[in-house]
Amino acid sequence: MNSSSQSGVFYPPHAKPLKGDEGFLKGTWIFLRNPIEGFGPMAYNQPIVSVPAFGKKLHVISDPKGMMDVLGTQSGKFTKAPIDARILGPATKEGLLSVHGEQWKRQRKSVAPMFAKRHMRDLAPLITEVMQDFCARIDKAPDIELNAAMAELTFDVLAKALLGDPQGLDKDNLKFATRNVVTGAGTLRPDDLLPWPRWVPRPISPKGMRALRKLKNAADALIAARGLEPESDDLVSLLISAQDPHTGRRLTAREQRDNLIGFFIAGHETTALTLTWALYLCGMHQPTAQRIREEVLQVCGQGDVQYDDIDKLIFTRAVLDETMRLYPPAPMLNRECQEDTEILGRQIKAGDTFLLCNYIMHRTERLWETPLAFDPDRFIRQPELRAKGAPFMPFGAGPRICVGMAFAIMEAVMALGTLIRDYDIEVPEDCYPRPLMTVTLRPEGGVPARLVRRV
Ligand code: HEM
């Protein structure tokens, strides 16, 4: 167990908050390099902190009521902030992740049924198939870097769920282009934090441009080919036939393509990071790994983890929730206010921006007991922590809550349960990676690990 354990309690890596006496320039510099380290005691101790920013105000919220107001009850007064369009726009401008207003409403109604429970049950066996291939690979090469290996796994799962096994699909090429877009063009840079007008294009490296072009061409080709075989039942076919339930209107070709790309971008890195941090925590805290193992053996024996087992794997799910509490893959959401209003008793002007900091909300002593300790049982002792309005929102909240949440949870429970049951996970004892925010929250430098098959 790592040296930061005290009396059996494991305190995993935490982004160092500002002390509060750094001064403006140093504080800004720290924020630009790793935004989640750019907040001081005020942001942890107060529900809302407002600072002047380029002639407007920037409000930092780390409070469930404030989050629910912005994302839920008053969501009609807010859009995503320009920074989102700047980073995601080049890849998914016309997709659910980026659009607003009526276009968003129409798309969400069309796309949400793709992720309904009845489809999840059909997708579970595909996850099992991908897991079997993945395990065969690590049996041959057990030394892995967790983040890269989990990104590979979750990409393969999504490719199978979204696309099935289309003839002639160059999956490696598609994976390479998606990874390049996520880790290159889709990574936060200090210049993104400046108030560029929406019409100013974001410079992207020639390599990033090539990856984007490849990804768009591949998505166009896949959709065109699938249009010729309407009988398939994978998610792309559902996307192509998706209709607004009231008007019957279908998505345009551009919307279909940007959504397909959006699912790959939003769906594989986030789930990969959840699994990376969860495996890291299990590697550092073996009693947790042992409890998962016993639970999976009791529920599934040596067989595959099935769809109907997911709700029975209570501790495995609690470990995943505790992982996303400590390391929310999307650690900060943003919004721009479109009309004057009041949030948490504060006057808000149109044009003000919000940082909705679930990383801070998940770790503040105002809302949690021993917030820095790794304690999955808190989700078993207090199941209400998962209820609407609780201070735990790794998937966001309100009408724009993650549309792929059920899929992500199913995949993560199946993957973590299978891997921990079947493998001993060894992580170097001194591995204590700093959480680094690059839009998502990654372990800086990665996590080297060895997965050794148990039987
Ligand atoms: C552990 C895994 C995941 C996490 C933590 C996560 C987190 C989030 C969060 C926080 C949002 C809200 C963003 C905002 O309000 O600004 C979101 C939205 C979204 N997510 Fe996920 N996500 C995950 C997996 C997935 C998967 C597997 C898919 C699809 C296959 C997906 C697709 C989307 C899409 C399309 C949206 C936009 C929804 C809308 O605006 O209506 N996500 N996700």
Short mmCIF file of C-alpha atoms and ligand atoms in Angstrom, two decimals:
data_model
loop_
_atom_site.label_atom_id
_atom_site.label_comp_id
_atom_site.label_asym_id
_atom_site.label_seq_id
_atom_site.Cartn_x
_atom_site.Cartn_y
_atom_site.Cartn_z
CA MET A 1 0.00 0.00 0.00
CA ASN A 2 1.28 3.47 -0.82
CA SER A 3 3.05 5.63 1.77
CA SER A 4 0.16 8.05 1.77
CA SER A 5 -2.02 5.46 3.54
CA GLN A 6 -2.76 6.24 7.15
CA SER A 7 -4.33 3.58 9.36
CA GLY A 8 -5.49 1.58 6.32
CA VAL A 9 -7.15 4.58 4.67
CA PHE A 10 -5.76 5.36 1.23
CA TYR A 11 -5.31 9.01 0.23
CA PRO A 12 -4.78 8.97 -3.54
CA PRO A 13 -3.27 11.84 -5.58
CA HIS A 14 -4.99 15.20 -5.30
CA ALA A 15 -4.39 18.31 -7.42
CA LYS A 16 -2.66 20.78 -5.13
CA PRO A 17 -4.99 23.77 -4.58
CA LEU A 18 -3.55 27.30 -4.60
CA LYS A 19 -2.59 28.57 -1.14
CA GLY A 20 -4.32 31.84 -1.89
CA ASP A 21 -1.23 34.07 -1.58
CA GLU A 22 0.29 33.41 -5.03
CA GLY A 23 -0.75 36.71 -6.57
CA PHE A 24 -2.60 37.19 -9.85
CA LEU A 25 0.19 36.36 -12.32
CA LYS A 26 1.43 33.21 -10.64
CA GLY A 27 -2.14 31.99 -9.97
CA THR A 28 -3.06 32.56 -13.63
CA TRP A 29 0.06 30.74 -14.81
CA ILE A 30 -0.77 27.72 -12.61
CA PHE A 31 -4.37 27.76 -13.87
CA LEU A 32 -3.23 27.86 -17.50
CA ARG A 33 -0.94 24.86 -17.00
CA ASN A 34 -3.38 22.69 -15.06
CA PRO A 35 -6.77 24.37 -14.53
CA ILE A 36 -7.80 22.18 -11.59
CA GLU A 37 -4.74 23.38 -9.65
CA GLY A 38 -5.70 26.99 -10.27
CA PHE A 39 -8.25 27.29 -7.45
CA GLY A 40 -7.60 28.35 -3.87
CA PRO A 41 -9.40 27.88 -0.55
CA MET A 42 -12.22 30.26 -1.55
CA ALA A 43 -13.37 27.98 -4.37
CA TYR A 44 -13.35 24.98 -1.98
CA ASN A 45 -15.01 26.83 0.90
CA GLN A 46 -17.67 28.87 -0.88
CA PRO A 47 -20.51 27.69 -3.13
CA ILE A 48 -19.83 30.43 -5.70
CA VAL A 49 -16.81 32.64 -6.32
CA SER A 50 -17.04 35.46 -8.86
CA VAL A 51 -14.06 37.20 -10.44
CA PRO A 52 -13.79 39.85 -13.14
CA ALA A 53 -12.78 38.41 -16.52
CA PHE A 54 -12.27 40.46 -19.68
CA GLY A 55 -14.96 43.02 -18.83
CA LYS A 56 -17.50 40.39 -17.69
CA LYS A 57 -17.57 38.04 -14.72
CA LEU A 58 -16.44 34.48 -14.34
CA HIS A 59 -18.37 32.51 -11.70
CA VAL A 60 -16.87 29.34 -10.27
CA ILE A 61 -19.53 27.02 -8.81
CA SER A 62 -18.81 24.03 -6.58
CA ASP A 63 -22.25 23.59 -5.06
CA PRO A 64 -25.03 21.16 -6.03
CA LYS A 65 -27.83 23.75 -5.86
CA GLY A 66 -25.89 26.16 -8.08
CA MET A 67 -25.01 23.37 -10.52
CA MET A 68 -28.66 22.25 -10.70
CA ASP A 69 -29.80 25.86 -11.29
CA VAL A 70 -27.40 26.39 -14.19
CA LEU A 71 -27.64 22.91 -15.72
CA GLY A 72 -31.23 22.14 -14.79
CA THR A 73 -33.90 24.56 -13.58
CA GLN A 74 -32.50 27.60 -15.45
CA SER A 75 -30.77 25.72 -18.26
CA GLY A 76 -32.78 27.63 -20.89
CA LYS A 77 -30.85 30.80 -19.99
CA PHE A 78 -27.44 29.21 -20.59
CA THR A 79 -25.52 27.84 -23.56
CA LYS A 80 -22.18 26.09 -23.57
CA ALA A 81 -19.40 28.70 -23.43
CA PRO A 82 -17.41 29.61 -26.58
CA ILE A 83 -14.42 27.57 -25.32
CA ASP A 84 -16.41 24.38 -25.90
CA ALA A 85 -17.15 25.29 -29.49
CA ARG A 86 -13.50 26.26 -29.93
CA ILE A 87 -12.21 22.85 -28.84
CA LEU A 88 -14.98 20.50 -30.00
CA GLY A 89 -16.39 22.55 -32.89
CA PRO A 90 -13.84 21.52 -35.55
CA ALA A 91 -14.78 17.85 -35.03
CA THR A 92 -18.44 17.88 -33.99
CA LYS A 93 -19.92 21.29 -34.82
CA GLU A 94 -23.34 19.96 -35.83
CA GLY A 95 -23.48 17.15 -33.24
CA LEU A 96 -25.30 16.90 -29.92
CA LEU A 97 -22.17 17.85 -27.96
CA SER A 98 -22.02 21.30 -29.59
CA VAL A 99 -25.46 22.44 -30.74
CA HIS A 100 -27.93 24.61 -28.82
CA GLY A 101 -31.60 25.57 -28.60
CA GLU A 102 -34.12 23.96 -30.94
CA GLN A 103 -31.44 22.06 -32.88
CA TRP A 104 -30.20 20.48 -29.64
CA LYS A 105 -33.76 19.60 -28.51
CA ARG A 106 -34.55 17.93 -31.84
CA GLN A 107 -31.28 15.97 -31.87
CA ARG A 108 -31.51 14.89 -28.25
CA LYS A 109 -35.06 13.53 -28.79
CA SER A 110 -33.85 11.63 -31.85
CA VAL A 111 -30.64 10.26 -30.37
CA ALA A 112 -31.67 9.42 -26.77
CA PRO A 113 -33.63 6.25 -27.75
CA MET A 114 -30.35 4.78 -29.14
CA PHE A 115 -29.14 4.48 -25.55
CA ALA A 116 -32.39 3.09 -24.12
CA LYS A 117 -32.26 0.07 -21.81
CA ARG A 118 -33.56 -2.32 -24.48
CA HIS A 119 -30.53 -1.58 -26.67
CA MET A 120 -28.09 -1.80 -23.76
CA ARG A 121 -29.06 -5.43 -23.20
CA ASP A 122 -28.23 -6.23 -26.85
CA LEU A 123 -24.88 -4.44 -26.61
CA ALA A 124 -23.62 -6.25 -23.49
CA PRO A 125 -22.51 -9.42 -25.37
CA LEU A 126 -20.46 -7.24 -27.74
CA ILE A 127 -18.58 -5.83 -24.76
CA THR A 128 -17.87 -9.41 -23.63
CA GLU A 129 -16.44 -10.26 -27.07
CA VAL A 130 -14.14 -7.24 -27.04
CA MET A 131 -13.05 -8.04 -23.47
CA GLN A 132 -12.08 -11.56 -24.56
CA ASP A 133 -9.83 -10.19 -27.34
CA PHE A 134 -8.36 -7.63 -24.97
CA CYS A 135 -7.58 -10.28 -22.32
CA ALA A 136 -5.95 -12.51 -24.95
CA ARG A 137 -3.67 -9.58 -25.83
CA ILE A 138 -2.65 -8.85 -22.25
CA ASP A 139 -2.05 -12.55 -21.61
CA LYS A 140 0.69 -12.26 -24.22
CA ALA A 141 1.98 -8.83 -23.10
CA PRO A 142 1.07 -8.23 -19.44
CA ASP A 143 3.09 -5.03 -19.01
CA ILE A 144 0.88 -2.16 -20.04
CA GLU A 145 0.39 1.56 -19.54
CA LEU A 146 -3.13 1.71 -18.13
CA ASN A 147 -4.38 4.85 -19.86
CA ALA A 148 -3.26 3.73 -23.33
CA ALA A 149 -4.54 0.18 -22.79
CA MET A 150 -7.93 1.34 -21.53
CA ALA A 151 -8.27 3.80 -24.43
CA GLU A 152 -7.63 0.88 -26.80
CA LEU A 153 -10.25 -1.24 -25.01
CA THR A 154 -12.96 1.41 -24.85
CA PHE A 155 -12.33 2.44 -28.46
CA ASP A 156 -12.77 -1.18 -29.56
CA VAL A 157 -15.95 -1.48 -27.49
CA LEU A 158 -17.42 1.65 -29.07
CA ALA A 159 -16.38 0.61 -32.58
CA LYS A 160 -18.15 -2.71 -32.11
CA ALA A 161 -21.26 -1.17 -30.53
CA LEU A 162 -21.52 1.68 -32.99
CA LEU A 163 -20.41 0.02 -36.17
CA GLY A 164 -20.71 -3.74 -35.72
CA ASP A 165 -18.13 -5.48 -37.89
CA PRO A 166 -18.41 -3.77 -41.26
CA GLN A 167 -16.54 -5.31 -44.17
CA GLY A 168 -13.38 -3.44 -45.07
CA LEU A 169 -13.36 -1.22 -41.97
CA ASP A 170 -9.81 -0.02 -41.34
CA LYS A 171 -10.31 0.08 -37.57
CA ASP A 172 -6.67 0.85 -36.78
CA ASN A 173 -6.75 3.87 -39.03
CA LEU A 174 -10.00 5.08 -37.47
CA LYS A 175 -8.58 4.54 -33.98
CA PHE A 176 -5.38 6.35 -34.84
CA ALA A 177 -7.28 9.35 -36.27
CA THR A 178 -9.67 9.50 -33.26
CA ARG A 179 -6.82 9.29 -30.73
CA ASN A 180 -4.96 12.03 -32.58
CA VAL A 181 -8.01 14.26 -32.56
CA VAL A 182 -8.63 13.63 -28.83
CA THR A 183 -5.03 14.02 -27.67
CA GLY A 184 -4.05 16.75 -30.14
CA ALA A 185 -6.73 19.04 -31.53
CA GLY A 186 -9.09 18.21 -28.63
CA THR A 187 -6.64 19.12 -25.86
CA LEU A 188 -7.01 22.33 -23.88
CA ARG A 189 -4.28 24.92 -24.52
CA PRO A 190 -3.56 28.10 -22.57
CA ASP A 191 -4.66 30.27 -25.54
CA ASP A 192 -8.11 28.61 -25.39
CA LEU A 193 -8.76 30.44 -22.14
CA LEU A 194 -8.64 33.86 -23.82
CA PRO A 195 -11.98 35.45 -24.84
CA TRP A 196 -11.76 34.89 -28.61
CA PRO A 197 -14.89 35.90 -30.54
CA ARG A 198 -16.70 32.82 -31.85
CA TRP A 199 -15.70 33.59 -35.47
CA VAL A 200 -11.91 33.43 -34.81
CA PRO A 201 -10.70 29.97 -35.90
CA ARG A 202 -8.58 27.89 -33.54
CA PRO A 203 -5.18 27.13 -35.03
CA ILE A 204 -4.65 23.37 -35.35
CA SER A 205 -1.36 21.72 -36.29
CA PRO A 206 -1.07 20.12 -39.76
CA LYS A 207 -1.03 16.70 -38.03
CA GLY A 208 -4.25 17.56 -36.16
CA MET A 209 -5.85 18.78 -39.41
CA ARG A 210 -4.91 15.56 -41.18
CA ALA A 211 -6.35 13.46 -38.33
CA LEU A 212 -9.59 15.47 -38.41
CA ARG A 213 -9.92 15.11 -42.17
CA LYS A 214 -9.31 11.36 -41.94
CA LEU A 215 -11.89 10.98 -39.19
CA LYS A 216 -14.54 12.94 -41.10
CA ASN A 217 -13.89 11.02 -44.32
CA ALA A 218 -14.07 7.69 -42.46
CA ALA A 219 -17.33 8.69 -40.72
CA ASP A 220 -18.88 9.86 -44.02
CA ALA A 221 -17.89 6.59 -45.71
CA LEU A 222 -19.25 4.46 -42.86
CA ILE A 223 -22.58 6.25 -42.85
CA ALA A 224 -22.89 6.10 -46.63
CA ALA A 225 -22.12 2.36 -46.63
CA ARG A 226 -24.55 1.70 -43.78
CA GLY A 227 -27.31 3.57 -45.60
CA LEU A 228 -27.19 0.73 -48.13
CA GLU A 229 -27.79 -1.98 -45.48
CA PRO A 230 -30.70 -0.70 -43.41
CA GLU A 231 -31.27 -4.06 -41.70
CA SER A 232 -28.24 -3.77 -39.31
CA ASP A 233 -29.02 -3.20 -35.64
CA ASP A 234 -25.85 -1.48 -34.42
CA LEU A 235 -25.89 2.08 -33.09
CA VAL A 236 -24.95 3.70 -36.42
CA SER A 237 -28.01 2.19 -38.06
CA LEU A 238 -30.09 3.49 -35.18
CA LEU A 239 -28.45 6.91 -35.67
CA ILE A 240 -29.26 6.92 -39.38
CA SER A 241 -32.86 5.95 -38.78
CA ALA A 242 -33.20 8.17 -35.66
CA GLN A 243 -36.30 10.37 -35.90
CA ASP A 244 -37.79 13.14 -33.87
CA PRO A 245 -40.70 11.23 -32.25
CA HIS A 246 -43.09 14.18 -32.82
CA THR A 247 -42.22 15.42 -36.30
CA GLY A 248 -40.65 12.28 -37.80
CA ARG A 249 -37.76 14.44 -39.00
CA ARG A 250 -34.40 12.65 -39.42
CA LEU A 251 -30.92 14.04 -38.76
CA THR A 252 -29.14 15.64 -41.72
CA ALA A 253 -26.10 13.85 -43.19
CA ARG A 254 -23.80 16.38 -41.50
CA GLU A 255 -25.56 15.88 -38.13
CA GLN A 256 -25.24 12.12 -38.46
CA ARG A 257 -21.52 12.38 -39.18
CA ASP A 258 -20.82 14.87 -36.37
CA ASN A 259 -22.75 12.72 -33.91
CA LEU A 260 -20.89 9.59 -34.90
CA ILE A 261 -17.59 11.42 -34.35
CA GLY A 262 -18.98 12.96 -31.14
CA PHE A 263 -19.82 9.53 -29.71
CA PHE A 264 -16.30 8.30 -30.42
CA ILE A 265 -14.73 11.40 -28.88
CA ALA A 266 -17.05 11.76 -25.86
CA GLY A 267 -17.45 8.05 -25.25
CA HIS A 268 -14.08 6.38 -25.33
CA GLU A 269 -11.65 8.68 -23.51
CA THR A 270 -14.02 9.34 -20.57
CA THR A 271 -14.74 5.66 -19.95
CA ALA A 272 -11.06 4.81 -20.48
CA LEU A 273 -10.04 7.32 -17.81
CA THR A 274 -12.62 5.98 -15.36
CA LEU A 275 -11.17 2.49 -15.82
CA THR A 276 -7.57 3.75 -15.69
CA TRP A 277 -8.06 5.50 -12.35
CA ALA A 278 -10.17 2.62 -10.97
CA LEU A 279 -7.49 0.04 -11.85
CA TYR A 280 -4.83 2.33 -10.43
CA LEU A 281 -6.77 2.61 -7.15
CA CYS A 282 -7.26 -1.17 -7.02
CA GLY A 283 -3.55 -1.68 -7.70
CA MET A 284 -2.63 0.67 -4.86
CA HIS A 285 -5.28 -0.62 -2.47
CA GLN A 286 -5.36 -4.42 -2.76
CA PRO A 287 -8.17 -4.93 -0.18
CA THR A 288 -10.46 -3.16 -2.66
CA ALA A 289 -9.32 -5.43 -5.51
CA GLN A 290 -9.94 -8.47 -3.30
CA ARG A 291 -13.49 -7.35 -2.45
CA ILE A 292 -14.34 -6.80 -6.12
CA ARG A 293 -12.92 -10.25 -6.94
CA GLU A 294 -15.01 -11.94 -4.25
CA GLU A 295 -18.14 -10.10 -5.36
CA VAL A 296 -17.74 -10.99 -9.05
CA LEU A 297 -16.98 -14.63 -8.19
CA GLN A 298 -20.08 -14.77 -6.03
CA VAL A 299 -22.38 -13.20 -8.65
CA CYS A 300 -20.92 -14.57 -11.91
CA GLY A 301 -18.68 -17.46 -10.89
CA GLN A 302 -16.02 -17.90 -13.58
CA GLY A 303 -18.51 -17.00 -16.32
CA ASP A 304 -18.86 -13.78 -18.31
CA VAL A 305 -20.29 -10.75 -16.56
CA GLN A 306 -23.79 -10.53 -18.06
CA TYR A 307 -26.16 -7.60 -18.43
CA ASP A 308 -28.37 -8.89 -15.59
CA ASP A 309 -25.37 -9.11 -13.24
CA ILE A 310 -24.59 -5.40 -13.42
CA ASP A 311 -27.06 -4.28 -10.74
CA LYS A 312 -25.86 -7.08 -8.45
CA LEU A 313 -22.23 -5.93 -8.53
CA ILE A 314 -22.86 -3.37 -5.83
CA PHE A 315 -19.31 -2.94 -4.53
CA THR A 316 -17.78 -2.90 -8.04
CA ARG A 317 -20.16 -0.09 -8.96
CA ALA A 318 -19.36 1.74 -5.70
CA VAL A 319 -15.65 1.60 -6.59
CA LEU A 320 -16.41 3.13 -9.99
CA ASP A 321 -18.51 5.88 -8.44
CA GLU A 322 -15.82 6.64 -5.87
CA THR A 323 -13.30 6.74 -8.73
CA MET A 324 -15.44 9.25 -10.65
CA ARG A 325 -15.93 11.28 -7.47
CA LEU A 326 -12.18 11.61 -7.00
CA TYR A 327 -11.32 11.80 -10.71
CA PRO A 328 -14.35 13.01 -12.68
CA PRO A 329 -13.32 12.43 -16.32
CA ALA A 330 -14.93 15.77 -17.22
CA PRO A 331 -13.74 17.74 -14.17
CA MET A 332 -15.17 21.11 -15.18
CA LEU A 333 -18.16 22.04 -17.33
CA ASN A 334 -18.71 25.51 -18.70
CA ARG A 335 -21.69 27.66 -19.60
CA GLU A 336 -22.32 31.19 -20.86
CA CYS A 337 -25.29 33.13 -19.50
CA GLN A 338 -27.64 34.47 -22.22
CA GLU A 339 -30.01 36.60 -20.07
CA ASP A 340 -29.70 38.38 -16.74
CA THR A 341 -30.66 36.17 -13.82
CA GLU A 342 -29.83 35.23 -10.23
CA ILE A 343 -27.87 32.16 -9.15
CA LEU A 344 -27.21 31.34 -5.47
CA GLY A 345 -28.39 34.84 -4.55
CA ARG A 346 -25.90 36.51 -6.90
CA GLN A 347 -26.87 38.83 -9.77
CA ILE A 348 -25.69 37.35 -13.06
CA LYS A 349 -25.43 39.35 -16.28
CA ALA A 350 -25.88 38.07 -19.83
CA GLY A 351 -22.39 37.30 -21.18
CA ASP A 352 -21.00 36.10 -17.82
CA THR A 353 -19.31 32.69 -17.90
CA PHE A 354 -19.56 29.80 -15.48
CA LEU A 355 -17.08 27.13 -14.55
CA LEU A 356 -19.05 24.30 -12.99
CA CYS A 357 -16.35 22.56 -11.08
CA ASN A 358 -17.43 19.05 -10.15
CA TYR A 359 -13.81 18.19 -9.29
CA ILE A 360 -13.96 20.76 -6.46
CA MET A 361 -17.55 19.93 -5.51
CA HIS A 362 -16.59 16.25 -5.18
CA ARG A 363 -13.70 17.10 -2.82
CA THR A 364 -14.93 19.87 -0.60
CA GLU A 365 -15.24 19.39 3.17
CA ARG A 366 -18.41 21.49 3.05
CA LEU A 367 -20.17 18.52 1.42
CA TRP A 368 -18.17 15.35 2.12
CA GLU A 369 -16.72 13.48 5.06
CA THR A 370 -12.98 12.81 4.58
CA PRO A 371 -13.26 13.96 0.97
CA LEU A 372 -9.66 13.14 0.06
CA ALA A 373 -9.86 9.51 1.23
CA PHE A 374 -10.63 6.65 -1.16
CA ASP A 375 -13.74 5.16 0.45
CA PRO A 376 -16.06 3.32 -1.99
CA ASP A 377 -18.31 2.25 0.88
CA ARG A 378 -19.61 5.80 1.20
CA PHE A 379 -21.81 5.01 -1.84
CA ILE A 380 -23.15 1.91 -0.08
CA ARG A 381 -23.70 3.65 3.26
CA GLN A 382 -25.37 6.59 1.50
CA PRO A 383 -27.00 5.49 -1.78
CA GLU A 384 -28.69 8.91 -1.87
CA LEU A 385 -25.34 10.29 -3.02
CA ARG A 386 -26.41 9.18 -6.50
CA ALA A 387 -29.76 10.99 -6.35
CA LYS A 388 -30.62 14.07 -8.39
CA GLY A 389 -29.27 17.20 -6.70
CA ALA A 390 -26.62 15.35 -4.62
CA PRO A 391 -23.08 16.75 -4.76
CA PHE A 392 -21.95 13.97 -7.14
CA MET A 393 -22.29 14.77 -10.85
CA PRO A 394 -19.66 13.04 -12.97
CA PHE A 395 -22.13 12.83 -15.88
CA GLY A 396 -23.40 16.40 -15.53
CA ALA A 397 -27.05 17.16 -14.74
CA GLY A 398 -30.27 18.50 -16.20
CA PRO A 399 -31.42 18.06 -19.78
CA ARG A 400 -27.85 17.85 -21.16
CA ILE A 401 -26.80 15.09 -18.76
CA CYS A 402 -24.56 12.56 -20.55
CA VAL A 403 -26.65 10.70 -23.11
CA GLY A 404 -24.23 7.73 -23.01
CA MET A 405 -24.30 7.31 -19.21
CA ALA A 406 -26.04 3.91 -19.12
CA PHE A 407 -23.67 2.56 -21.76
CA ALA A 408 -20.61 3.90 -19.92
CA ILE A 409 -21.69 2.39 -16.58
CA MET A 410 -22.48 -0.98 -18.16
CA GLU A 411 -19.12 -1.07 -19.92
CA ALA A 412 -17.12 0.07 -16.88
CA VAL A 413 -18.74 -2.46 -14.50
CA MET A 414 -18.24 -5.32 -16.98
CA ALA A 415 -14.61 -4.38 -17.70
CA LEU A 416 -13.51 -3.65 -14.13
CA GLY A 417 -15.26 -6.73 -12.75
CA THR A 418 -13.76 -9.05 -15.36
CA LEU A 419 -10.23 -7.63 -15.16
CA ILE A 420 -10.03 -7.65 -11.37
CA ARG A 421 -11.52 -11.14 -11.06
CA ASP A 422 -9.18 -12.63 -13.64
CA TYR A 423 -5.94 -10.70 -13.03
CA ASP A 424 -3.65 -9.59 -10.25
CA ILE A 425 -2.91 -5.97 -10.88
CA GLU A 426 0.52 -4.66 -9.91
CA VAL A 427 1.28 -0.94 -9.93
CA PRO A 428 4.70 0.35 -8.77
CA GLU A 429 4.43 1.35 -5.13
CA ASP A 430 5.79 4.85 -5.77
CA CYS A 431 3.37 5.56 -8.63
CA TYR A 432 1.43 8.62 -7.49
CA PRO A 433 0.43 10.52 -10.64
CA ARG A 434 -0.71 14.12 -10.52
CA PRO A 435 -4.23 14.59 -11.93
CA LEU A 436 -3.78 16.77 -15.01
CA MET A 437 -6.68 18.45 -16.75
CA THR A 438 -6.46 18.53 -20.54
CA VAL A 439 -10.25 18.87 -21.00
CA THR A 440 -10.47 15.39 -19.42
CA LEU A 441 -8.61 14.43 -16.23
CA ARG A 442 -5.60 12.23 -16.89
CA PRO A 443 -2.90 10.75 -14.67
CA GLU A 444 0.16 12.78 -15.65
CA GLY A 445 2.80 10.55 -17.22
CA GLY A 446 0.43 7.55 -17.29
CA VAL A 447 0.26 4.51 -14.99
CA PRO A 448 2.58 1.56 -15.67
CA ALA A 449 1.02 -1.73 -14.58
CA ARG A 450 1.39 -5.48 -14.90
CA LEU A 451 -1.73 -7.63 -15.21
CA VAL A 452 -0.98 -11.24 -14.32
CA ARG A 453 -3.65 -13.87 -15.00
CA ARG A 454 -4.77 -15.61 -11.81
CA VAL A 455 -5.85 -18.96 -13.28
C1 HEM B 1 -17.49 7.51 -17.74
C2 HEM B 1 -17.85 7.91 -18.94
C3 HEM B 1 -18.46 9.24 -19.26
C4 HEM B 1 -18.48 10.41 -18.54
C5 HEM B 1 -17.87 10.68 -17.17
C6 HEM B 1 -19.22 11.39 -19.33
C7 HEM B 1 -19.46 12.69 -18.91
C8 HEM B 1 -20.28 13.57 -19.60
C9 HEM B 1 -20.67 14.88 -19.10
C10 HEM B 1 -20.23 15.49 -17.79
C11 HEM B 1 -21.50 15.43 -20.03
C12 HEM B 1 -22.22 16.77 -19.90
C13 HEM B 1 -21.43 17.90 -20.54
C14 HEM B 1 -22.06 19.24 -20.33
O1 HEM B 1 -23.18 19.36 -19.82
O2 HEM B 1 -21.39 20.24 -20.67
C15 HEM B 1 -21.62 14.49 -21.12
C16 HEM B 1 -22.36 14.71 -22.27
C17 HEM B 1 -22.35 13.85 -23.36
N1 HEM B 1 -21.82 12.59 -23.41
FE1 HEM B 1 -20.81 11.64 -21.93
N2 HEM B 1 -19.61 10.81 -20.51
C18 HEM B 1 -19.20 9.49 -20.50
C19 HEM B 1 -19.44 8.54 -21.49
C20 HEM B 1 -20.10 8.77 -22.67
C21 HEM B 1 -20.38 7.78 -23.69
C22 HEM B 1 -20.01 6.30 -23.59
C23 HEM B 1 -21.00 8.43 -24.73
C24 HEM B 1 -21.51 7.90 -26.05
C25 HEM B 1 -21.26 6.75 -26.57
C26 HEM B 1 -21.13 9.83 -24.34
C27 HEM B 1 -21.70 10.81 -25.13
C28 HEM B 1 -22.04 12.07 -24.65
C29 HEM B 1 -22.76 13.05 -25.47
C30 HEM B 1 -23.19 12.88 -26.92
C31 HEM B 1 -22.97 14.17 -24.63
C32 HEM B 1 -23.70 15.45 -24.99
C33 HEM B 1 -25.15 15.35 -24.50
C34 HEM B 1 -25.98 16.61 -24.74
O3 HEM B 1 -25.42 17.71 -24.76
O4 HEM B 1 -27.20 16.46 -24.86
N3 HEM B 1 -20.59 9.98 -23.09
N4 HEM B 1 -20.88 13.36 -20.84
#
